[in-house]
Amino acid sequence: MTVTTQPSCAEGRADRPARAVLRDSLTVGVGVGISGVAFGAAGAGAHLTVAQTCALSLLVFTGASQFALVAALAAGAAPLAAVAGALFLGVRNAFYGMRLAERLHLPVALRPLAAQLVIDETAAVTLAQPDRRTARLGFTATGVSLFALWNLSTLLGALGAGSLGDPARYGLDAAGPAVFLALLAPRLRDPRERRVAAVAVVLVLAGTPVLPTGVPVLLALAAVPLVGLAARGRSGR
């Protein structure tokens, strides 16, 4: 799940009001949380049960990885290949966690719970705050509101889509890929990121006719080192 949060004009002030932090946090939490309806529909499109779809939101709780997983399953990928692709997408949260651990400095007992809430949105809101007090408030308010709404809307989306019968009849099997692309598009601002995306598309298209379903997605990961090596070669020259 990806959102762009612009630093507030109050950033840099140690006395930023809690009301302003809560306003920003809840805006992000509610705005992104309700999009779990689309994931619920995508889960139905991948022929997952309501319980399976809800378990993904409850236990995985990182939108891009969830959508990648159900999109791969809907395309007929082997479960292990689908999980591997989703796992690679989720690795970025570990890097967020290292940055947030320094900023939040939470008690050891709370860190396992906080780790579940480390995603794009909570990282963006937390890192935009000027001090530890507001960072903790922003992280908690964003994480709790988003987690609650994402799981509730996932349930509603899965129930609603399931009651319609075969999801493919209504095009709901395309919900996962469509939302995943919508999440990805705003991040392709830097020319290097666009080059990585373009190379990844070429690798997937080249691999699809000859590789098992789901494997071309893993092949696309090679786009990162390929673009990096090409950039290093140009710099060397």
PDB file of C-alpha atoms in Angstrom:
ATOM      1  CA  MET A   1       0.000   0.000   0.000  1.00  0.00           C
ATOM      2  CA  THR A   2       1.609   3.447  -1.066  1.00  0.00           C
ATOM      3  CA  VAL A   3       0.763   7.016  -0.216  1.00  0.00           C
ATOM      4  CA  THR A   4       2.677  10.255  -0.590  1.00  0.00           C
ATOM      5  CA  THR A   5       2.585  12.430   2.506  1.00  0.00           C
ATOM      6  CA  GLN A   6       3.967  15.928   2.184  1.00  0.00           C
ATOM      7  CA  PRO A   7       5.661  17.297   5.283  1.00  0.00           C
ATOM      8  CA  SER A   8       3.475  19.765   7.102  1.00  0.00           C
ATOM      9  CA  CYS A   9       4.439  23.424   7.333  1.00  0.00           C
ATOM     10  CA  ALA A  10       4.737  22.732  11.055  1.00  0.00           C
ATOM     11  CA  GLU A  11       7.567  20.278  10.464  1.00  0.00           C
ATOM     12  CA  GLY A  12      10.657  21.325  12.343  1.00  0.00           C
ATOM     13  CA  ARG A  13       8.665  22.698  15.299  1.00  0.00           C
ATOM     14  CA  ALA A  14       8.981  20.664  18.462  1.00  0.00           C
ATOM     15  CA  ASP A  15       5.595  21.868  19.711  1.00  0.00           C
ATOM     16  CA  ARG A  16       3.431  20.614  16.888  1.00  0.00           C
ATOM     17  CA  PRO A  17      -0.109  20.162  18.287  1.00  0.00           C
ATOM     18  CA  ALA A  18      -1.347  16.619  18.783  1.00  0.00           C
ATOM     19  CA  ARG A  19      -4.560  17.596  16.993  1.00  0.00           C
ATOM     20  CA  ALA A  20      -2.654  18.289  13.769  1.00  0.00           C
ATOM     21  CA  VAL A  21      -0.793  14.980  13.983  1.00  0.00           C
ATOM     22  CA  LEU A  22      -4.027  13.074  14.572  1.00  0.00           C
ATOM     23  CA  ARG A  23      -5.719  14.868  11.680  1.00  0.00           C
ATOM     24  CA  ASP A  24      -2.959  13.897   9.265  1.00  0.00           C
ATOM     25  CA  SER A  25      -2.744  10.361  10.618  1.00  0.00           C
ATOM     26  CA  LEU A  26      -6.461   9.656  10.455  1.00  0.00           C
ATOM     27  CA  THR A  27      -6.701  11.165   6.986  1.00  0.00           C
ATOM     28  CA  VAL A  28      -4.144   8.652   5.761  1.00  0.00           C
ATOM     29  CA  GLY A  29      -5.532   5.773   7.832  1.00  0.00           C
ATOM     30  CA  VAL A  30      -9.128   6.227   6.710  1.00  0.00           C
ATOM     31  CA  GLY A  31      -8.308   7.146   3.116  1.00  0.00           C
ATOM     32  CA  VAL A  32      -6.144   4.081   2.537  1.00  0.00           C
ATOM     33  CA  GLY A  33      -7.960   1.720   4.894  1.00  0.00           C
ATOM     34  CA  ILE A  34     -11.214   1.729   2.960  1.00  0.00           C
ATOM     35  CA  SER A  35      -9.398   0.519  -0.151  1.00  0.00           C
ATOM     36  CA  GLY A  36      -9.300  -2.886   1.516  1.00  0.00           C
ATOM     37  CA  VAL A  37     -12.668  -3.409  -0.192  1.00  0.00           C
ATOM     38  CA  ALA A  38     -10.766  -3.791  -3.461  1.00  0.00           C
ATOM     39  CA  PHE A  39      -8.506  -6.396  -1.913  1.00  0.00           C
ATOM     40  CA  GLY A  40     -11.500  -8.313  -0.617  1.00  0.00           C
ATOM     41  CA  ALA A  41     -12.897  -8.380  -4.145  1.00  0.00           C
ATOM     42  CA  ALA A  42      -9.492  -9.373  -5.531  1.00  0.00           C
ATOM     43  CA  GLY A  43      -9.320 -12.271  -3.098  1.00  0.00           C
ATOM     44  CA  ALA A  44     -12.691 -13.499  -4.312  1.00  0.00           C
ATOM     45  CA  GLY A  45     -11.436 -13.092  -7.890  1.00  0.00           C
ATOM     46  CA  ALA A  46      -8.523 -15.388  -7.043  1.00  0.00           C
ATOM     47  CA  HIS A  47     -11.047 -17.938  -5.665  1.00  0.00           C
ATOM     48  CA  LEU A  48      -9.879 -17.560  -2.074  1.00  0.00           C
ATOM     49  CA  THR A  49     -12.429 -18.092   0.662  1.00  0.00           C
ATOM     50  CA  VAL A  50     -13.555 -15.186   2.805  1.00  0.00           C
ATOM     51  CA  ALA A  51     -11.532 -16.580   5.700  1.00  0.00           C
ATOM     52  CA  GLN A  52      -8.387 -16.896   3.588  1.00  0.00           C
ATOM     53  CA  THR A  53      -8.747 -13.367   2.228  1.00  0.00           C
ATOM     54  CA  CYS A  54      -9.287 -11.916   5.697  1.00  0.00           C
ATOM     55  CA  ALA A  55      -6.350 -13.888   7.096  1.00  0.00           C
ATOM     56  CA  LEU A  56      -4.059 -12.280   4.513  1.00  0.00           C
ATOM     57  CA  SER A  57      -5.107  -8.798   5.599  1.00  0.00           C
ATOM     58  CA  LEU A  58      -4.828  -9.686   9.262  1.00  0.00           C
ATOM     59  CA  LEU A  59      -1.447 -11.428   9.143  1.00  0.00           C
ATOM     60  CA  VAL A  60       0.343  -9.947   6.116  1.00  0.00           C
ATOM     61  CA  PHE A  61      -1.039  -6.407   6.200  1.00  0.00           C
ATOM     62  CA  THR A  62       0.974  -4.840   3.411  1.00  0.00           C
ATOM     63  CA  GLY A  63      -1.189  -3.947   0.452  1.00  0.00           C
ATOM     64  CA  ALA A  64       1.234  -4.312  -2.458  1.00  0.00           C
ATOM     65  CA  SER A  65       2.329  -7.781  -1.339  1.00  0.00           C
ATOM     66  CA  GLN A  66      -1.256  -8.869  -0.801  1.00  0.00           C
ATOM     67  CA  PHE A  67      -2.367  -7.720  -4.236  1.00  0.00           C
ATOM     68  CA  ALA A  68       0.696  -9.305  -5.866  1.00  0.00           C
ATOM     69  CA  LEU A  69      -0.070 -12.608  -4.163  1.00  0.00           C
ATOM     70  CA  VAL A  70      -3.719 -12.808  -5.186  1.00  0.00           C
ATOM     71  CA  ALA A  71      -2.945 -11.585  -8.716  1.00  0.00           C
ATOM     72  CA  ALA A  72      -0.392 -14.377  -9.144  1.00  0.00           C
ATOM     73  CA  LEU A  73      -2.802 -16.969  -7.744  1.00  0.00           C
ATOM     74  CA  ALA A  74      -5.582 -15.718 -10.020  1.00  0.00           C
ATOM     75  CA  ALA A  75      -3.227 -16.168 -12.981  1.00  0.00           C
ATOM     76  CA  GLY A  76      -2.634 -19.784 -11.980  1.00  0.00           C
ATOM     77  CA  ALA A  77       0.786 -19.422 -10.384  1.00  0.00           C
ATOM     78  CA  ALA A  78       2.079 -22.097  -8.052  1.00  0.00           C
ATOM     79  CA  PRO A  79       1.488 -21.064  -4.420  1.00  0.00           C
ATOM     80  CA  LEU A  80       5.210 -21.029  -3.607  1.00  0.00           C
ATOM     81  CA  ALA A  81       5.991 -18.780  -6.575  1.00  0.00           C
ATOM     82  CA  ALA A  82       3.167 -16.424  -5.631  1.00  0.00           C
ATOM     83  CA  VAL A  83       4.361 -16.259  -2.021  1.00  0.00           C
ATOM     84  CA  ALA A  84       7.960 -15.647  -3.091  1.00  0.00           C
ATOM     85  CA  GLY A  85       6.977 -12.674  -5.232  1.00  0.00           C
ATOM     86  CA  ALA A  86       4.895 -11.188  -2.427  1.00  0.00           C
ATOM     87  CA  LEU A  87       7.732 -11.752   0.037  1.00  0.00           C
ATOM     88  CA  PHE A  88      10.234  -9.862  -2.097  1.00  0.00           C
ATOM     89  CA  LEU A  89       7.857  -6.902  -2.285  1.00  0.00           C
ATOM     90  CA  GLY A  90       7.478  -6.938   1.492  1.00  0.00           C
ATOM     91  CA  VAL A  91      11.222  -6.800   2.156  1.00  0.00           C
ATOM     92  CA  ARG A  92      11.127  -2.997   1.940  1.00  0.00           C
ATOM     93  CA  ASN A  93       9.225  -2.926   5.244  1.00  0.00           C
ATOM     94  CA  ALA A  94      12.311  -4.287   6.996  1.00  0.00           C
ATOM     95  CA  PHE A  95      14.256  -1.222   5.864  1.00  0.00           C
ATOM     96  CA  TYR A  96      11.430   1.034   7.060  1.00  0.00           C
ATOM     97  CA  GLY A  97      11.616  -0.764  10.395  1.00  0.00           C
ATOM     98  CA  MET A  98      15.293   0.037  10.864  1.00  0.00           C
ATOM     99  CA  ARG A  99      14.650   3.718  10.232  1.00  0.00           C
ATOM    100  CA  LEU A 100      11.557   3.837  12.448  1.00  0.00           C
ATOM    101  CA  ALA A 101      13.210   1.968  15.319  1.00  0.00           C
ATOM    102  CA  GLU A 102      15.686   4.807  15.662  1.00  0.00           C
ATOM    103  CA  ARG A 103      12.980   7.460  15.453  1.00  0.00           C
ATOM    104  CA  LEU A 104      10.406   5.845  17.766  1.00  0.00           C
ATOM    105  CA  HIS A 105      12.704   4.080  20.269  1.00  0.00           C
ATOM    106  CA  LEU A 106       9.823   1.950  21.599  1.00  0.00           C
ATOM    107  CA  PRO A 107      10.025  -0.334  24.659  1.00  0.00           C
ATOM    108  CA  VAL A 108      11.150  -3.847  23.784  1.00  0.00           C
ATOM    109  CA  ALA A 109       7.789  -5.350  24.758  1.00  0.00           C
ATOM    110  CA  LEU A 110       5.946  -3.193  22.210  1.00  0.00           C
ATOM    111  CA  ARG A 111       8.250  -3.771  19.262  1.00  0.00           C
ATOM    112  CA  PRO A 112       6.655  -7.034  17.994  1.00  0.00           C
ATOM    113  CA  LEU A 113       3.251  -5.329  17.895  1.00  0.00           C
ATOM    114  CA  ALA A 114       4.663  -2.212  16.269  1.00  0.00           C
ATOM    115  CA  ALA A 115       6.421  -4.323  13.621  1.00  0.00           C
ATOM    116  CA  GLN A 116       3.038  -5.448  12.281  1.00  0.00           C
ATOM    117  CA  LEU A 117       2.169  -1.805  11.569  1.00  0.00           C
ATOM    118  CA  VAL A 118       5.360  -0.934   9.680  1.00  0.00           C
ATOM    119  CA  ILE A 119       4.188  -0.182   6.126  1.00  0.00           C
ATOM    120  CA  ASP A 120       4.538   2.625   3.576  1.00  0.00           C
ATOM    121  CA  GLU A 121       1.881   4.831   5.132  1.00  0.00           C
ATOM    122  CA  THR A 122       2.990   4.633   8.752  1.00  0.00           C
ATOM    123  CA  ALA A 123       6.602   5.210   7.713  1.00  0.00           C
ATOM    124  CA  ALA A 124       5.649   8.291   5.694  1.00  0.00           C
ATOM    125  CA  VAL A 125       3.597   9.858   8.485  1.00  0.00           C
ATOM    126  CA  THR A 126       6.127   9.029  11.200  1.00  0.00           C
ATOM    127  CA  LEU A 127       9.156  10.364   9.358  1.00  0.00           C
ATOM    128  CA  ALA A 128       7.339  13.615   8.590  1.00  0.00           C
ATOM    129  CA  GLN A 129       7.089  14.475  12.306  1.00  0.00           C
ATOM    130  CA  PRO A 130       9.572  16.848  13.985  1.00  0.00           C
ATOM    131  CA  ASP A 131      10.151  14.975  17.258  1.00  0.00           C
ATOM    132  CA  ARG A 132       9.760  11.616  18.994  1.00  0.00           C
ATOM    133  CA  ARG A 133       6.502  12.497  20.745  1.00  0.00           C
ATOM    134  CA  THR A 134       4.666  13.406  17.552  1.00  0.00           C
ATOM    135  CA  ALA A 135       6.361  10.562  15.662  1.00  0.00           C
ATOM    136  CA  ARG A 136       4.994   8.029  18.139  1.00  0.00           C
ATOM    137  CA  LEU A 137       1.533   9.582  17.978  1.00  0.00           C
ATOM    138  CA  GLY A 138       1.546   9.646  14.184  1.00  0.00           C
ATOM    139  CA  PHE A 139       2.753   6.063  13.917  1.00  0.00           C
ATOM    140  CA  THR A 140       0.172   4.755  16.383  1.00  0.00           C
ATOM    141  CA  ALA A 141      -2.806   6.697  15.032  1.00  0.00           C
ATOM    142  CA  THR A 142      -2.021   5.887  11.416  1.00  0.00           C
ATOM    143  CA  GLY A 143      -1.225   2.232  12.060  1.00  0.00           C
ATOM    144  CA  VAL A 144      -4.203   1.436  14.287  1.00  0.00           C
ATOM    145  CA  SER A 145      -6.795   3.252  12.156  1.00  0.00           C
ATOM    146  CA  LEU A 146      -5.460   1.779   8.923  1.00  0.00           C
ATOM    147  CA  PHE A 147      -5.190  -1.751  10.325  1.00  0.00           C
ATOM    148  CA  ALA A 148      -8.741  -1.667  11.678  1.00  0.00           C
ATOM    149  CA  LEU A 149     -10.320  -0.214   8.536  1.00  0.00           C
ATOM    150  CA  TRP A 150      -8.259  -2.319   6.120  1.00  0.00           C
ATOM    151  CA  ASN A 151      -9.372  -5.531   7.800  1.00  0.00           C
ATOM    152  CA  LEU A 152     -12.999  -4.443   8.109  1.00  0.00           C
ATOM    153  CA  SER A 153     -13.197  -3.318   4.480  1.00  0.00           C
ATOM    154  CA  THR A 154     -11.458  -6.524   3.346  1.00  0.00           C
ATOM    155  CA  LEU A 155     -14.210  -8.520   5.021  1.00  0.00           C
ATOM    156  CA  LEU A 156     -16.924  -6.380   3.419  1.00  0.00           C
ATOM    157  CA  GLY A 157     -15.292  -6.628  -0.005  1.00  0.00           C
ATOM    158  CA  ALA A 158     -14.889 -10.394   0.222  1.00  0.00           C
ATOM    159  CA  LEU A 159     -18.460 -10.926   1.405  1.00  0.00           C
ATOM    160  CA  GLY A 160     -19.878  -8.604  -1.236  1.00  0.00           C
ATOM    161  CA  ALA A 161     -17.884 -10.152  -4.064  1.00  0.00           C
ATOM    162  CA  GLY A 162     -18.616 -13.679  -2.856  1.00  0.00           C
ATOM    163  CA  SER A 163     -22.352 -13.052  -2.881  1.00  0.00           C
ATOM    164  CA  LEU A 164     -22.217 -12.220  -6.611  1.00  0.00           C
ATOM    165  CA  GLY A 165     -21.193 -15.740  -7.617  1.00  0.00           C
ATOM    166  CA  ASP A 166     -18.288 -16.319  -9.987  1.00  0.00           C
ATOM    167  CA  PRO A 167     -16.136 -13.160  -9.672  1.00  0.00           C
ATOM    168  CA  ALA A 168     -14.808 -13.526 -13.222  1.00  0.00           C
ATOM    169  CA  ARG A 169     -18.298 -12.813 -14.581  1.00  0.00           C
ATOM    170  CA  TYR A 170     -18.054  -9.259 -13.267  1.00  0.00           C
ATOM    171  CA  GLY A 171     -14.387  -8.668 -14.003  1.00  0.00           C
ATOM    172  CA  LEU A 172     -13.421  -8.836 -10.326  1.00  0.00           C
ATOM    173  CA  ASP A 173     -10.530 -11.149 -11.202  1.00  0.00           C
ATOM    174  CA  ALA A 174      -8.850  -8.056 -12.671  1.00  0.00           C
ATOM    175  CA  ALA A 175      -9.230  -6.022  -9.463  1.00  0.00           C
ATOM    176  CA  GLY A 176      -5.925  -7.184  -8.000  1.00  0.00           C
ATOM    177  CA  PRO A 177      -3.682  -6.289 -10.966  1.00  0.00           C
ATOM    178  CA  ALA A 178      -5.539  -3.005 -11.523  1.00  0.00           C
ATOM    179  CA  VAL A 179      -5.159  -1.818  -7.936  1.00  0.00           C
ATOM    180  CA  PHE A 180      -1.551  -3.016  -7.815  1.00  0.00           C
ATOM    181  CA  LEU A 181      -0.735  -0.876 -10.857  1.00  0.00           C
ATOM    182  CA  ALA A 182      -2.529   2.068  -9.257  1.00  0.00           C
ATOM    183  CA  LEU A 183      -0.341   1.675  -6.175  1.00  0.00           C
ATOM    184  CA  LEU A 184       2.817   1.404  -8.254  1.00  0.00           C
ATOM    185  CA  ALA A 185       2.279   4.262 -10.717  1.00  0.00           C
ATOM    186  CA  PRO A 186       2.789   7.190  -8.288  1.00  0.00           C
ATOM    187  CA  ARG A 187       6.194   5.814  -7.294  1.00  0.00           C
ATOM    188  CA  LEU A 188       7.611   5.920 -10.841  1.00  0.00           C
ATOM    189  CA  ARG A 189       8.757   9.534 -10.678  1.00  0.00           C
ATOM    190  CA  ASP A 190      12.500   9.109 -10.905  1.00  0.00           C
ATOM    191  CA  PRO A 191      13.939   8.195 -14.350  1.00  0.00           C
ATOM    192  CA  ARG A 192      15.866   5.312 -12.794  1.00  0.00           C
ATOM    193  CA  GLU A 193      12.653   3.879 -11.304  1.00  0.00           C
ATOM    194  CA  ARG A 194      10.963   4.115 -14.697  1.00  0.00           C
ATOM    195  CA  ARG A 195      13.889   2.291 -16.308  1.00  0.00           C
ATOM    196  CA  VAL A 196      13.642  -0.487 -13.722  1.00  0.00           C
ATOM    197  CA  ALA A 197       9.897  -0.818 -14.381  1.00  0.00           C
ATOM    198  CA  ALA A 198      10.428  -0.899 -18.161  1.00  0.00           C
ATOM    199  CA  VAL A 199      13.125  -3.594 -17.944  1.00  0.00           C
ATOM    200  CA  ALA A 200      10.940  -5.603 -15.547  1.00  0.00           C
ATOM    201  CA  VAL A 201       8.055  -5.509 -18.047  1.00  0.00           C
ATOM    202  CA  VAL A 202      10.351  -6.715 -20.846  1.00  0.00           C
ATOM    203  CA  LEU A 203      11.629  -9.586 -18.690  1.00  0.00           C
ATOM    204  CA  VAL A 204       8.094 -10.652 -17.741  1.00  0.00           C
ATOM    205  CA  LEU A 205       6.869 -10.546 -21.346  1.00  0.00           C
ATOM    206  CA  ALA A 206       9.910 -12.509 -22.511  1.00  0.00           C
ATOM    207  CA  GLY A 207       9.575 -15.110 -19.788  1.00  0.00           C
ATOM    208  CA  THR A 208       5.809 -15.653 -19.867  1.00  0.00           C
ATOM    209  CA  PRO A 209       5.698 -17.933 -22.964  1.00  0.00           C
ATOM    210  CA  VAL A 210       8.481 -20.228 -21.744  1.00  0.00           C
ATOM    211  CA  LEU A 211       8.356 -20.223 -17.930  1.00  0.00           C
ATOM    212  CA  PRO A 212       5.764 -21.632 -15.500  1.00  0.00           C
ATOM    213  CA  THR A 213       3.081 -19.235 -14.291  1.00  0.00           C
ATOM    214  CA  GLY A 214       4.351 -16.980 -11.515  1.00  0.00           C
ATOM    215  CA  VAL A 215       8.046 -17.440 -12.289  1.00  0.00           C
ATOM    216  CA  PRO A 216       8.258 -14.467 -14.724  1.00  0.00           C
ATOM    217  CA  VAL A 217       7.333 -12.182 -11.814  1.00  0.00           C
ATOM    218  CA  LEU A 218      10.378 -13.424  -9.932  1.00  0.00           C
ATOM    219  CA  LEU A 219      12.486 -12.988 -13.080  1.00  0.00           C
ATOM    220  CA  ALA A 220      11.451  -9.321 -13.112  1.00  0.00           C
ATOM    221  CA  LEU A 221      13.493  -8.809  -9.936  1.00  0.00           C
ATOM    222  CA  ALA A 222      16.590  -9.019 -12.121  1.00  0.00           C
ATOM    223  CA  ALA A 223      15.660  -5.598 -13.502  1.00  0.00           C
ATOM    224  CA  VAL A 224      17.124  -3.912 -10.411  1.00  0.00           C
ATOM    225  CA  PRO A 225      20.728  -5.185 -10.750  1.00  0.00           C
ATOM    226  CA  LEU A 226      20.602  -4.906 -14.542  1.00  0.00           C
ATOM    227  CA  VAL A 227      19.685  -1.220 -14.421  1.00  0.00           C
ATOM    228  CA  GLY A 228      22.237  -0.668 -11.656  1.00  0.00           C
ATOM    229  CA  LEU A 229      25.017  -2.278 -13.687  1.00  0.00           C
ATOM    230  CA  ALA A 230      24.075  -0.273 -16.752  1.00  0.00           C
ATOM    231  CA  ALA A 231      24.172   2.950 -14.750  1.00  0.00           C
ATOM    232  CA  ARG A 232      27.564   2.039 -13.294  1.00  0.00           C
ATOM    233  CA  GLY A 233      28.885   1.318 -16.782  1.00  0.00           C
ATOM    234  CA  ARG A 234      27.780   4.733 -18.034  1.00  0.00           C
ATOM    235  CA  SER A 235      29.349   6.400 -14.995  1.00  0.00           C
ATOM    236  CA  GLY A 236      32.610   4.562 -15.610  1.00  0.00           C
ATOM    237  CA  ARG A 237      32.765   5.765 -19.172  1.00  0.00           C
TER     238      ARG A 237
END
